[in-house]
PDB file of C-alpha atoms in Angstrom:
ATOM      1  CA  MET A  10      72.671  87.864 120.763  1.00 33.00           C
ATOM      2  CA  LEU A  11      73.708  91.286 119.550  1.00 35.00           C
ATOM      3  CA  SER A  12      70.936  93.475 118.204  1.00 35.00           C
ATOM      4  CA  ILE A  13      70.624  92.797 114.490  1.00 32.00           C
ATOM      5  CA  THR A  14      67.227  94.478 114.331  1.00 29.00           C
ATOM      6  CA  TYR A  15      68.549  98.011 114.421  1.00 30.00           C
ATOM      7  CA  SER A  16      72.311  98.324 114.251  1.00 37.00           C
ATOM      8  CA  PHE A  17      74.103  95.095 113.460  1.00 38.00           C
ATOM      9  CA  MET A  18      73.939  95.223 109.661  1.00 41.00           C
ATOM     10  CA  ASN A  19      74.744  98.906 109.387  1.00 44.00           C
ATOM     11  CA  ILE A  20      78.204  98.499 110.886  1.00 43.00           C
ATOM     12  CA  ILE A  21      79.003  96.002 108.143  1.00 45.00           C
ATOM     13  CA  LEU A  22      77.901  98.272 105.303  1.00 47.00           C
ATOM     14  CA  ASN A  23      79.722 101.321 106.597  1.00 49.00           C
ATOM     15  CA  GLU A  24      82.959  99.520 107.429  1.00 45.00           C
ATOM     16  CA  VAL A  25      83.226  98.251 103.862  1.00 47.00           C
ATOM     17  CA  PHE A  26      83.885 101.878 102.897  1.00 45.00           C
ATOM     18  CA  GLN A  27      85.616 102.967 106.119  1.00 43.00           C
ATOM     19  CA  GLU A  28      88.251 100.232 106.074  1.00 40.00           C
ATOM     20  CA  TRP A  29      89.551 100.916 102.562  1.00 37.00           C
ATOM     21  CA  GLY A  30      89.218 104.604 101.898  1.00 37.00           C
ATOM     22  CA  GLY A  31      85.571 104.623 100.872  1.00 38.00           C
ATOM     23  CA  VAL A  32      83.851 106.453  98.089  1.00 35.00           C
ATOM     24  CA  MET A  33      81.760 108.886 100.072  1.00 37.00           C
ATOM     25  CA  ALA A  34      82.567 111.510 102.714  1.00 39.00           C
ATOM     26  CA  GLY A  35      86.144 112.445 103.613  1.00 38.00           C
ATOM     27  CA  GLU A  36      88.016 111.627 106.779  1.00 40.00           C
ATOM     28  CA  TYR A  37      86.711 114.703 108.537  1.00 38.00           C
ATOM     29  CA  GLY A  38      83.531 115.175 106.495  1.00 56.00           C
ATOM     30  CA  ALA A  39      80.044 115.630 107.849  1.00 86.00           C
ATOM     31  CA  VAL A  40      78.464 112.684 109.668  1.00 92.00           C
ATOM     32  CA  PHE A  41      75.071 113.268 108.072  1.00 92.00           C
ATOM     33  CA  LYS A  42      74.431 114.267 104.480  1.00 89.00           C
ATOM     34  CA  SER A  43      71.911 116.984 105.353  1.00 91.00           C
ATOM     35  CA  GLU A  44      69.909 118.404 108.241  1.00 92.00           C
ATOM     36  CA  GLN A  45      66.951 116.335 107.121  1.00 94.00           C
ATOM     37  CA  SER A  46      69.142 113.220 107.059  1.00 93.00           C
ATOM     38  CA  GLU A  47      70.199 113.875 110.643  1.00 94.00           C
ATOM     39  CA  LYS A  48      66.569 114.323 111.680  1.00 95.00           C
ATOM     40  CA  THR A  49      65.549 111.099 109.953  1.00 95.00           C
ATOM     41  CA  VAL A  50      68.293 109.026 111.547  1.00 94.00           C
ATOM     42  CA  LEU A  51      67.822 110.428 115.041  1.00 95.00           C
ATOM     43  CA  GLU A  52      64.072 109.822 114.873  1.00 95.00           C
ATOM     44  CA  ALA A  53      64.775 106.197 113.970  1.00 92.00           C
ATOM     45  CA  CYS A  54      67.260 105.951 116.852  1.00 92.00           C
ATOM     46  CA  ASP A  55      64.757 107.457 119.297  1.00 94.00           C
ATOM     47  CA  ALA A  56      62.183 104.907 118.185  1.00 91.00           C
ATOM     48  CA  ALA A  57      64.647 102.085 118.797  1.00 88.00           C
ATOM     49  CA  LEU A  58      65.689 103.438 122.185  1.00 93.00           C
ATOM     50  CA  ALA A  59      62.037 103.640 123.268  1.00 94.00           C
ATOM     51  CA  SER A  60      62.002  99.845 123.545  1.00 93.00           C
ATOM     52  CA  TRP A  61      65.366  99.504 125.359  1.00 96.00           C
ATOM     53  CA  PRO A  62      64.923  96.288 127.375  1.00 96.00           C
ATOM     54  CA  VAL A  63      65.993  97.662 130.798  1.00 98.00           C
ATOM     55  CA  PRO A  64      65.575 100.978 132.654  1.00 97.00           C
ATOM     56  CA  TYR A  65      68.150 103.500 131.441  1.00 98.00           C
ATOM     57  CA  ARG A  66      69.268 107.111 131.348  1.00 97.00           C
ATOM     58  CA  LEU A  67      70.805 108.838 128.344  1.00 97.00           C
ATOM     59  CA  GLU A  68      73.602 110.822 129.978  1.00 98.00           C
ATOM     60  CA  SER A  69      76.160 113.303 128.609  1.00 98.00           C
ATOM     61  CA  VAL A  70      79.731 114.149 129.582  1.00 98.00           C
ATOM     62  CA  PRO A  71      82.067 116.800 128.104  1.00 98.00           C
ATOM     63  CA  THR A  72      85.147 115.425 126.322  1.00 98.00           C
ATOM     64  CA  ARG A  73      87.925 116.587 123.999  1.00 97.00           C
ATOM     65  CA  LEU A  74      85.663 115.388 121.156  1.00 97.00           C
ATOM     66  CA  ASP A  75      82.816 117.511 122.532  1.00 96.00           C
ATOM     67  CA  ASP A  76      79.558 116.193 123.970  1.00 97.00           C
ATOM     68  CA  THR A  77      79.590 112.416 124.427  1.00 98.00           C
ATOM     69  CA  ARG A  78      76.457 110.512 125.337  1.00 98.00           C
ATOM     70  CA  ALA A  79      75.993 107.068 126.781  1.00 98.00           C
ATOM     71  CA  ILE A  80      73.053 104.841 127.559  1.00 98.00           C
ATOM     72  CA  VAL A  81      73.607 104.145 131.248  1.00 98.00           C
ATOM     73  CA  CYS A  82      71.808 101.181 132.790  1.00 98.00           C
ATOM     74  CA  GLY A  83      72.235  98.347 135.260  1.00 98.00           C
ATOM     75  CA  THR A  84      72.523  98.378 139.042  1.00 92.00           C
ATOM     76  CA  PRO A  85      74.165 101.488 140.547  1.00 94.00           C
ATOM     77  CA  GLY A  86      77.263 100.447 142.451  1.00 95.00           C
ATOM     78  CA  ALA A  87      77.817  97.294 140.382  1.00 97.00           C
ATOM     79  CA  PRO A  88      81.172  96.897 138.594  1.00 98.00           C
ATOM     80  CA  PRO A  89      81.337  99.307 135.633  1.00 98.00           C
ATOM     81  CA  LEU A  90      81.371  97.973 132.066  1.00 98.00           C
ATOM     82  CA  VAL A  91      81.999 100.186 129.025  1.00 98.00           C
ATOM     83  CA  LEU A  92      80.610  99.088 125.646  1.00 98.00           C
ATOM     84  CA  LEU A  93      82.075 100.605 122.456  1.00 98.00           C
ATOM     85  CA  HIS A  94      80.289  99.915 119.168  1.00 94.00           C
ATOM     86  CA  GLY A  95      81.797  99.816 115.676  1.00 89.00           C
ATOM     87  CA  SER A  96      81.926 102.328 112.862  1.00 87.00           C
ATOM     88  CA  GLY A  97      78.734 103.521 111.212  1.00 85.00           C
ATOM     89  CA  THR A  98      76.404 102.678 114.075  1.00 85.00           C
ATOM     90  CA  ASN A  99      75.776 103.721 117.687  1.00 90.00           C
ATOM     91  CA  SER A 100      75.078 102.357 121.159  1.00 93.00           C
ATOM     92  CA  LEU A 101      71.820 100.752 119.987  1.00 89.00           C
ATOM     93  CA  PHE A 102      74.087  98.039 118.598  1.00 88.00           C
ATOM     94  CA  TRP A 103      74.065  96.441 122.063  1.00 92.00           C
ATOM     95  CA  LYS A 104      70.292  96.317 122.451  1.00 91.00           C
ATOM     96  CA  GLY A 105      69.920  92.562 122.005  1.00 89.00           C
ATOM     97  CA  ASP A 106      72.371  91.700 124.808  1.00 94.00           C
ATOM     98  CA  ILE A 107      71.985  94.667 127.120  1.00 96.00           C
ATOM     99  CA  ALA A 108      69.721  92.882 129.616  1.00 97.00           C
ATOM    100  CA  ARG A 109      72.460  90.294 130.214  1.00 97.00           C
ATOM    101  CA  TYR A 110      75.148  92.920 130.694  1.00 98.00           C
ATOM    102  CA  ALA A 111      72.934  95.082 132.909  1.00 98.00           C
ATOM    103  CA  ALA A 112      72.082  92.179 135.209  1.00 97.00           C
ATOM    104  CA  GLY A 113      75.578  92.138 136.659  1.00 95.00           C
ATOM    105  CA  TYR A 114      77.163  95.480 135.773  1.00 98.00           C
ATOM    106  CA  ARG A 115      76.651  99.207 135.696  1.00 98.00           C
ATOM    107  CA  VAL A 116      76.776  99.549 131.922  1.00 98.00           C
ATOM    108  CA  TYR A 117      77.899 102.568 129.918  1.00 98.00           C
ATOM    109  CA  ALA A 118      76.998 101.973 126.264  1.00 98.00           C
ATOM    110  CA  VAL A 119      78.918 104.918 124.848  1.00 98.00           C
ATOM    111  CA  ASP A 120      78.163 106.603 121.534  1.00 97.00           C
ATOM    112  CA  ILE A 121      81.431 107.289 119.713  1.00 97.00           C
ATOM    113  CA  PRO A 122      81.593 110.912 118.482  1.00 96.00           C
ATOM    114  CA  GLY A 123      81.620 111.295 114.719  1.00 94.00           C
ATOM    115  CA  GLU A 124      79.275 108.346 114.169  1.00 93.00           C
ATOM    116  CA  PRO A 125      75.522 108.514 113.361  1.00 92.00           C
ATOM    117  CA  GLY A 126      74.171 108.545 116.894  1.00 92.00           C
ATOM    118  CA  PHE A 127      73.550 110.665 119.959  1.00 94.00           C
ATOM    119  CA  SER A 128      77.060 112.067 120.557  1.00 96.00           C
ATOM    120  CA  SER A 129      78.775 115.036 118.906  1.00 95.00           C
ATOM    121  CA  ARG A 130      79.616 115.101 115.195  1.00 94.00           C
ATOM    122  CA  THR A 131      83.330 115.660 115.930  1.00 94.00           C
ATOM    123  CA  ARG A 132      85.696 113.202 114.265  1.00 92.00           C
ATOM    124  CA  GLY A 133      89.122 112.744 115.797  1.00 91.00           C
ATOM    125  CA  ASP A 134      92.384 111.390 114.414  1.00 91.00           C
ATOM    126  CA  TRP A 135      92.739 107.620 114.586  1.00 90.00           C
ATOM    127  CA  ASN A 136      96.536 107.819 114.436  1.00 89.00           C
ATOM    128  CA  GLY A 137      97.237 109.876 117.535  1.00 87.00           C
ATOM    129  CA  SER A 138      96.254 109.869 121.189  1.00 91.00           C
ATOM    130  CA  GLU A 139      92.938 111.649 120.657  1.00 95.00           C
ATOM    131  CA  TYR A 140      90.650 108.637 121.049  1.00 96.00           C
ATOM    132  CA  PRO A 141      92.479 107.065 124.017  1.00 97.00           C
ATOM    133  CA  GLY A 142      92.321 110.522 125.602  1.00 97.00           C
ATOM    134  CA  TRP A 143      88.631 110.697 124.787  1.00 98.00           C
ATOM    135  CA  ILE A 144      88.010 107.401 126.613  1.00 98.00           C
ATOM    136  CA  GLY A 145      89.879 108.835 129.584  1.00 98.00           C
ATOM    137  CA  ASP A 146      87.592 111.885 129.471  1.00 98.00           C
ATOM    138  CA  VAL A 147      84.536 109.612 129.393  1.00 98.00           C
ATOM    139  CA  MET A 148      85.738 107.656 132.405  1.00 98.00           C
ATOM    140  CA  GLU A 149      86.512 110.827 134.320  1.00 98.00           C
ATOM    141  CA  GLY A 150      83.149 112.310 133.386  1.00 98.00           C
ATOM    142  CA  PHE A 151      81.309 109.297 134.744  1.00 98.00           C
ATOM    143  CA  GLY A 152      83.592 108.991 137.775  1.00 98.00           C
ATOM    144  CA  LEU A 153      85.099 105.643 136.774  1.00 98.00           C
ATOM    145  CA  GLY A 154      88.502 104.746 138.157  1.00 97.00           C
ATOM    146  CA  GLN A 155      88.496 101.346 136.453  1.00 98.00           C
ATOM    147  CA  ALA A 156      86.128  99.494 134.145  1.00 98.00           C
ATOM    148  CA  GLY A 157      85.755  96.421 131.988  1.00 98.00           C
ATOM    149  CA  PHE A 158      85.568  97.022 128.235  1.00 98.00           C
ATOM    150  CA  VAL A 159      83.756  95.301 125.382  1.00 98.00           C
ATOM    151  CA  GLY A 160      84.667  96.740 121.978  1.00 97.00           C
ATOM    152  CA  CYS A 161      83.466  95.775 118.504  1.00 94.00           C
ATOM    153  CA  SER A 162      85.549  96.489 115.389  1.00 91.00           C
ATOM    154  CA  ILE A 163      86.665 100.150 115.585  1.00 93.00           C
ATOM    155  CA  GLY A 164      85.370 100.145 119.171  1.00 96.00           C
ATOM    156  CA  GLY A 165      87.764  97.274 119.803  1.00 97.00           C
ATOM    157  CA  PHE A 166      90.601  99.321 118.337  1.00 97.00           C
ATOM    158  CA  PHE A 167      89.826 102.270 120.626  1.00 98.00           C
ATOM    159  CA  SER A 168      89.548  99.947 123.639  1.00 98.00           C
ATOM    160  CA  LEU A 169      92.868  98.316 122.778  1.00 97.00           C
ATOM    161  CA  ARG A 170      94.625 101.662 122.375  1.00 97.00           C
ATOM    162  CA  PHE A 171      93.344 102.867 125.728  1.00 98.00           C
ATOM    163  CA  ALA A 172      94.237  99.575 127.436  1.00 98.00           C
ATOM    164  CA  THR A 173      97.824  99.695 126.134  1.00 97.00           C
ATOM    165  CA  LEU A 174      98.289 103.261 127.366  1.00 97.00           C
ATOM    166  CA  GLN A 175      96.499 102.970 130.710  1.00 97.00           C
ATOM    167  CA  PRO A 176      96.295  99.247 131.529  1.00 97.00           C
ATOM    168  CA  GLU A 177      95.690  99.957 135.204  1.00 97.00           C
ATOM    169  CA  LYS A 178      92.268 101.388 134.324  1.00 98.00           C
ATOM    170  CA  VAL A 179      91.009  98.340 132.394  1.00 98.00           C
ATOM    171  CA  THR A 180      89.934  95.377 134.498  1.00 98.00           C
ATOM    172  CA  LYS A 181      89.008  93.091 131.574  1.00 98.00           C
ATOM    173  CA  LEU A 182      89.000  93.517 127.816  1.00 98.00           C
ATOM    174  CA  VAL A 183      86.714  91.808 125.281  1.00 98.00           C
ATOM    175  CA  LEU A 184      87.409  92.327 121.567  1.00 98.00           C
ATOM    176  CA  LEU A 185      84.880  91.400 118.873  1.00 95.00           C
ATOM    177  CA  GLY A 186      86.275  91.527 115.348  1.00 93.00           C
ATOM    178  CA  SER A 187      88.687  94.217 116.477  1.00 94.00           C
ATOM    179  CA  SER A 188      90.579  96.438 114.066  1.00 93.00           C
ATOM    180  CA  GLY A 189      94.222  97.321 114.669  1.00 95.00           C
ATOM    181  CA  LEU A 190      95.690  93.823 114.996  1.00 96.00           C
ATOM    182  CA  ALA A 191      96.207  92.904 111.324  1.00 91.00           C
ATOM    183  CA  ARG A 192      95.978  94.598 107.961  1.00 83.00           C
ATOM    184  CA  GLN A 193      92.605  94.954 106.311  1.00 76.00           C
ATOM    185  CA  ARG A 194      91.800  92.638 103.425  1.00 66.00           C
ATOM    186  CA  LEU A 195      92.230  94.519 100.142  1.00 63.00           C
ATOM    187  CA  SER A 196      90.704  91.789  97.994  1.00 64.00           C
ATOM    188  CA  PHE A 197      87.163  92.849  98.823  1.00 63.00           C
ATOM    189  CA  ILE A 198      87.479  96.338  97.309  1.00 62.00           C
ATOM    190  CA  PRO A 199      86.697  95.412  93.691  1.00 67.00           C
ATOM    191  CA  LYS A 200      83.818  93.183  94.781  1.00 68.00           C
ATOM    192  CA  ALA A 201      82.265  95.958  96.873  1.00 66.00           C
ATOM    193  CA  LEU A 202      82.637  98.527  94.103  1.00 67.00           C
ATOM    194  CA  PHE A 203      81.086  96.122  91.611  1.00 69.00           C
ATOM    195  CA  PHE A 204      78.068  95.380  93.800  1.00 66.00           C
ATOM    196  CA  MET A 205      77.517  99.060  94.565  1.00 66.00           C
ATOM    197  CA  ALA A 206      76.628  99.636  90.919  1.00 67.00           C
ATOM    198  CA  PHE A 207      73.456  97.577  91.423  1.00 66.00           C
ATOM    199  CA  GLY A 208      71.868  99.862  94.024  1.00 70.00           C
ATOM    200  CA  ARG A 209      69.726  98.260  96.706  1.00 69.00           C
ATOM    201  CA  SER A 210      70.336  94.685  95.535  1.00 74.00           C
ATOM    202  CA  GLY A 211      74.066  95.384  95.460  1.00 73.00           C
ATOM    203  CA  ILE A 212      74.038  96.715  99.002  1.00 69.00           C
ATOM    204  CA  ASP A 213      72.208  93.572 100.092  1.00 72.00           C
ATOM    205  CA  ARG A 214      74.877  91.455  98.400  1.00 71.00           C
ATOM    206  CA  ILE A 215      77.678  93.376 100.110  1.00 71.00           C
ATOM    207  CA  LEU A 216      76.030  92.890 103.481  1.00 68.00           C
ATOM    208  CA  LYS A 217      75.520  89.188 102.937  1.00 69.00           C
ATOM    209  CA  THR A 218      79.086  88.672 101.690  1.00 67.00           C
ATOM    210  CA  VAL A 219      80.674  90.536 104.595  1.00 65.00           C
ATOM    211  CA  ASN A 220      78.450  88.629 106.993  1.00 66.00           C
ATOM    212  CA  GLY A 221      79.874  85.310 105.833  1.00 66.00           C
ATOM    213  CA  GLY A 222      76.982  84.433 103.505  1.00 68.00           C
ATOM    214  CA  VAL A 223      74.325  84.465 106.213  1.00 66.00           C
ATOM    215  CA  ALA A 224      70.907  85.693 105.098  1.00 62.00           C
ATOM    216  CA  LEU A 225      69.985  89.025 106.693  1.00 60.00           C
ATOM    217  CA  PRO A 226      66.667  89.924 108.361  1.00 63.00           C
ATOM    218  CA  ALA A 227      64.549  92.385 106.365  1.00 68.00           C
ATOM    219  CA  GLU A 228      64.263  94.885 109.229  1.00 65.00           C
ATOM    220  CA  ALA A 229      68.029  94.929 109.726  1.00 65.00           C
ATOM    221  CA  LEU A 230      68.553  95.553 106.019  1.00 68.00           C
ATOM    222  CA  ASP A 231      66.052  98.401 106.068  1.00 75.00           C
ATOM    223  CA  PHE A 232      67.867 100.156 108.909  1.00 72.00           C
ATOM    224  CA  ALA A 233      71.260  99.580 107.294  1.00 72.00           C
ATOM    225  CA  ARG A 234      70.021 101.160 104.082  1.00 76.00           C
ATOM    226  CA  LEU A 235      68.576 104.100 106.026  1.00 81.00           C
ATOM    227  CA  LEU A 236      71.925 104.904 107.625  1.00 77.00           C
ATOM    228  CA  ALA A 237      73.802 104.263 104.379  1.00 75.00           C
ATOM    229  CA  ILE A 238      71.590 106.769 102.586  1.00 80.00           C
ATOM    230  CA  HIS A 239      71.692 109.460 105.262  1.00 88.00           C
ATOM    231  CA  SER A 240      75.168 109.205 106.855  1.00 88.00           C
ATOM    232  CA  SER A 241      78.745 109.431 105.594  1.00 85.00           C
ATOM    233  CA  PRO A 242      81.157 106.837 107.021  1.00 77.00           C
ATOM    234  CA  ARG A 243      84.756 107.504 107.974  1.00 79.00           C
ATOM    235  CA  MET A 244      87.439 106.794 105.397  1.00 70.00           C
ATOM    236  CA  GLY A 245      91.029 105.685 105.713  1.00 73.00           C
ATOM    237  CA  GLN A 246      92.785 102.624 107.071  1.00 80.00           C
ATOM    238  CA  VAL A 247      92.855 101.894 110.762  1.00 89.00           C
ATOM    239  CA  PRO A 248      96.519 101.869 111.907  1.00 93.00           C
ATOM    240  CA  LEU A 249      98.117  98.774 113.365  1.00 95.00           C
ATOM    241  CA  ILE A 250      98.889  98.869 117.078  1.00 96.00           C
ATOM    242  CA  PRO A 251     102.673  98.372 117.560  1.00 97.00           C
ATOM    243  CA  ASP A 252     103.996  95.172 119.145  1.00 98.00           C
ATOM    244  CA  GLN A 253     105.537  96.988 122.080  1.00 97.00           C
ATOM    245  CA  ASP A 254     102.181  98.558 122.897  1.00 97.00           C
ATOM    246  CA  LEU A 255     100.267  95.274 122.803  1.00 98.00           C
ATOM    247  CA  LYS A 256     102.817  93.730 125.162  1.00 97.00           C
ATOM    248  CA  ARG A 257     101.691  96.204 127.821  1.00 97.00           C
ATOM    249  CA  LEU A 258      98.264  94.542 128.084  1.00 98.00           C
ATOM    250  CA  SER A 259      98.236  93.207 131.619  1.00 96.00           C
ATOM    251  CA  MET A 260      94.507  92.613 132.125  1.00 98.00           C
ATOM    252  CA  PRO A 261      92.625  89.444 131.083  1.00 98.00           C
ATOM    253  CA  VAL A 262      91.839  89.658 127.352  1.00 98.00           C
ATOM    254  CA  LEU A 263      89.259  87.741 125.299  1.00 98.00           C
ATOM    255  CA  ALA A 264      89.432  88.200 121.516  1.00 98.00           C
ATOM    256  CA  ILE A 265      86.787  86.727 119.199  1.00 97.00           C
ATOM    257  CA  GLY A 266      86.765  86.863 115.407  1.00 94.00           C
ATOM    258  CA  GLY A 267      84.826  85.359 112.530  1.00 92.00           C
ATOM    259  CA  GLU A 268      86.398  82.790 110.233  1.00 89.00           C
ATOM    260  CA  LYS A 269      84.679  84.382 107.204  1.00 85.00           C
ATOM    261  CA  ASP A 270      85.498  88.001 108.008  1.00 88.00           C
ATOM    262  CA  ALA A 271      85.813  89.672 104.594  1.00 76.00           C
ATOM    263  CA  LEU A 272      87.201  92.902 106.046  1.00 82.00           C
ATOM    264  CA  LEU A 273      89.889  91.697 108.453  1.00 87.00           C
ATOM    265  CA  ASP A 274      92.259  88.734 108.548  1.00 90.00           C
ATOM    266  CA  THR A 275      90.881  87.086 111.667  1.00 93.00           C
ATOM    267  CA  ARG A 276      93.487  84.341 111.856  1.00 94.00           C
ATOM    268  CA  ALA A 277      96.376  86.790 111.576  1.00 94.00           C
ATOM    269  CA  SER A 278      94.776  89.133 114.122  1.00 96.00           C
ATOM    270  CA  LEU A 279      94.248  86.417 116.705  1.00 97.00           C
ATOM    271  CA  ALA A 280      97.641  84.813 116.120  1.00 97.00           C
ATOM    272  CA  ARG A 281      99.426  88.129 116.572  1.00 97.00           C
ATOM    273  CA  LEU A 282      97.600  88.862 119.805  1.00 98.00           C
ATOM    274  CA  ALA A 283      98.286  85.374 121.139  1.00 97.00           C
ATOM    275  CA  SER A 284     102.006  85.667 120.377  1.00 97.00           C
ATOM    276  CA  LEU A 285     102.364  89.061 122.043  1.00 98.00           C
ATOM    277  CA  VAL A 286      99.920  88.500 124.923  1.00 97.00           C
ATOM    278  CA  PRO A 287     100.244  84.771 125.717  1.00 96.00           C
ATOM    279  CA  SER A 288      97.680  84.943 128.515  1.00 95.00           C
ATOM    280  CA  SER A 289      94.940  86.161 126.158  1.00 97.00           C
ATOM    281  CA  LYS A 290      92.055  83.899 125.185  1.00 98.00           C
ATOM    282  CA  ILE A 291      91.309  83.763 121.470  1.00 97.00           C
ATOM    283  CA  LEU A 292      88.355  82.268 119.614  1.00 96.00           C
ATOM    284  CA  GLU A 293      87.871  81.964 115.863  1.00 95.00           C
ATOM    285  CA  ILE A 294      84.209  81.294 115.134  1.00 93.00           C
ATOM    286  CA  ALA A 295      83.488  79.103 112.110  1.00 91.00           C
ATOM    287  CA  GLY A 296      80.916  80.305 109.580  1.00 86.00           C
ATOM    288  CA  THR A 297      80.895  83.839 111.002  1.00 85.00           C
ATOM    289  CA  GLY A 298      81.695  87.118 109.257  1.00 82.00           C
ATOM    290  CA  HIS A 299      82.972  90.468 110.488  1.00 82.00           C
ATOM    291  CA  VAL A 300      80.429  91.102 113.227  1.00 77.00           C
ATOM    292  CA  VAL A 301      80.421  88.259 115.729  1.00 81.00           C
ATOM    293  CA  THR A 302      77.049  87.430 117.277  1.00 79.00           C
ATOM    294  CA  GLY A 303      75.669  84.803 119.617  1.00 85.00           C
ATOM    295  CA  MET A 304      78.637  84.941 122.004  1.00 94.00           C
ATOM    296  CA  ILE A 305      77.007  86.552 125.037  1.00 96.00           C
ATOM    297  CA  ASP A 306      77.332  83.407 127.198  1.00 97.00           C
ATOM    298  CA  THR A 307      81.053  83.174 126.416  1.00 97.00           C
ATOM    299  CA  ILE A 308      81.547  86.878 127.087  1.00 98.00           C
ATOM    300  CA  MET A 309      79.655  86.791 130.368  1.00 98.00           C
ATOM    301  CA  ASP A 310      81.568  83.720 131.556  1.00 98.00           C
ATOM    302  CA  PHE A 311      84.830  85.546 130.824  1.00 98.00           C
ATOM    303  CA  LEU A 312      83.729  88.749 132.555  1.00 98.00           C
ATOM    304  CA  GLU A 313      82.611  86.836 135.637  1.00 96.00           C
ATOM    305  CA  GLU A 314      85.757  84.735 136.029  1.00 94.00           C
ATOM    306  CA  ALA A 315      87.683  85.562 139.191  1.00 79.00           C
TER     307      ALA A 315
END
């Protein structure tokens, strides 16, 4: 299961604002709201990383978006697997499942620059080639000719963009609630703005609604609130990936989405991918919201298929 203790709920809260233009920092605004905010968040991240379930190294590579860090773990020489988290969180998102991934792969849980984590504060342009180029820089920095990818939400969008431009470098692609396949749902904007007026209880209601009505663990809520208070999420809509680009996906693709995703139209996303990439495997999970959890067995089976 994905780590809900530290990162899972924060991605939901931040993407409510990121997907529809937000009400906080601008597109290229500061990641943290103050130096003290940055210190507070990084101390919380260090505390979470201290209990990482498997041996690891926090490694850095230079990229066009400046210093990029990744939690590197798993057996050296095993097939490489790149994990890309969603907006408003960092590589700690993968903590709950990392032992499973690391058992069979050399894992690179990469912190996306411009998000509240260990990498640089540089925010690139979603609409151009900057982020696909950044992934290429990461792979070159770590000496990876090819790799499997698992991307969640905006991390799925970046993985998709890279895979359409350089399909020969992606061995397998797993998408969890990926952006870029269908338009965001606009109907949630007034609900989110209404709940925000109620402070902490409103934030809790937003989180529960976006998560498909599932009750949220207290510790996860606490961490989500911490990042919401101290960091400024990206704003602006994620662009749709053109049909002709998606048709270039030649690697095995597994796409999973939640039936109750309040941010994205899961059914439209999966249907579009299936029509353009007929060999892709798609799964719509009943009773699940934007962030899909509990799918590690399915993901591992897919990654290990010949």
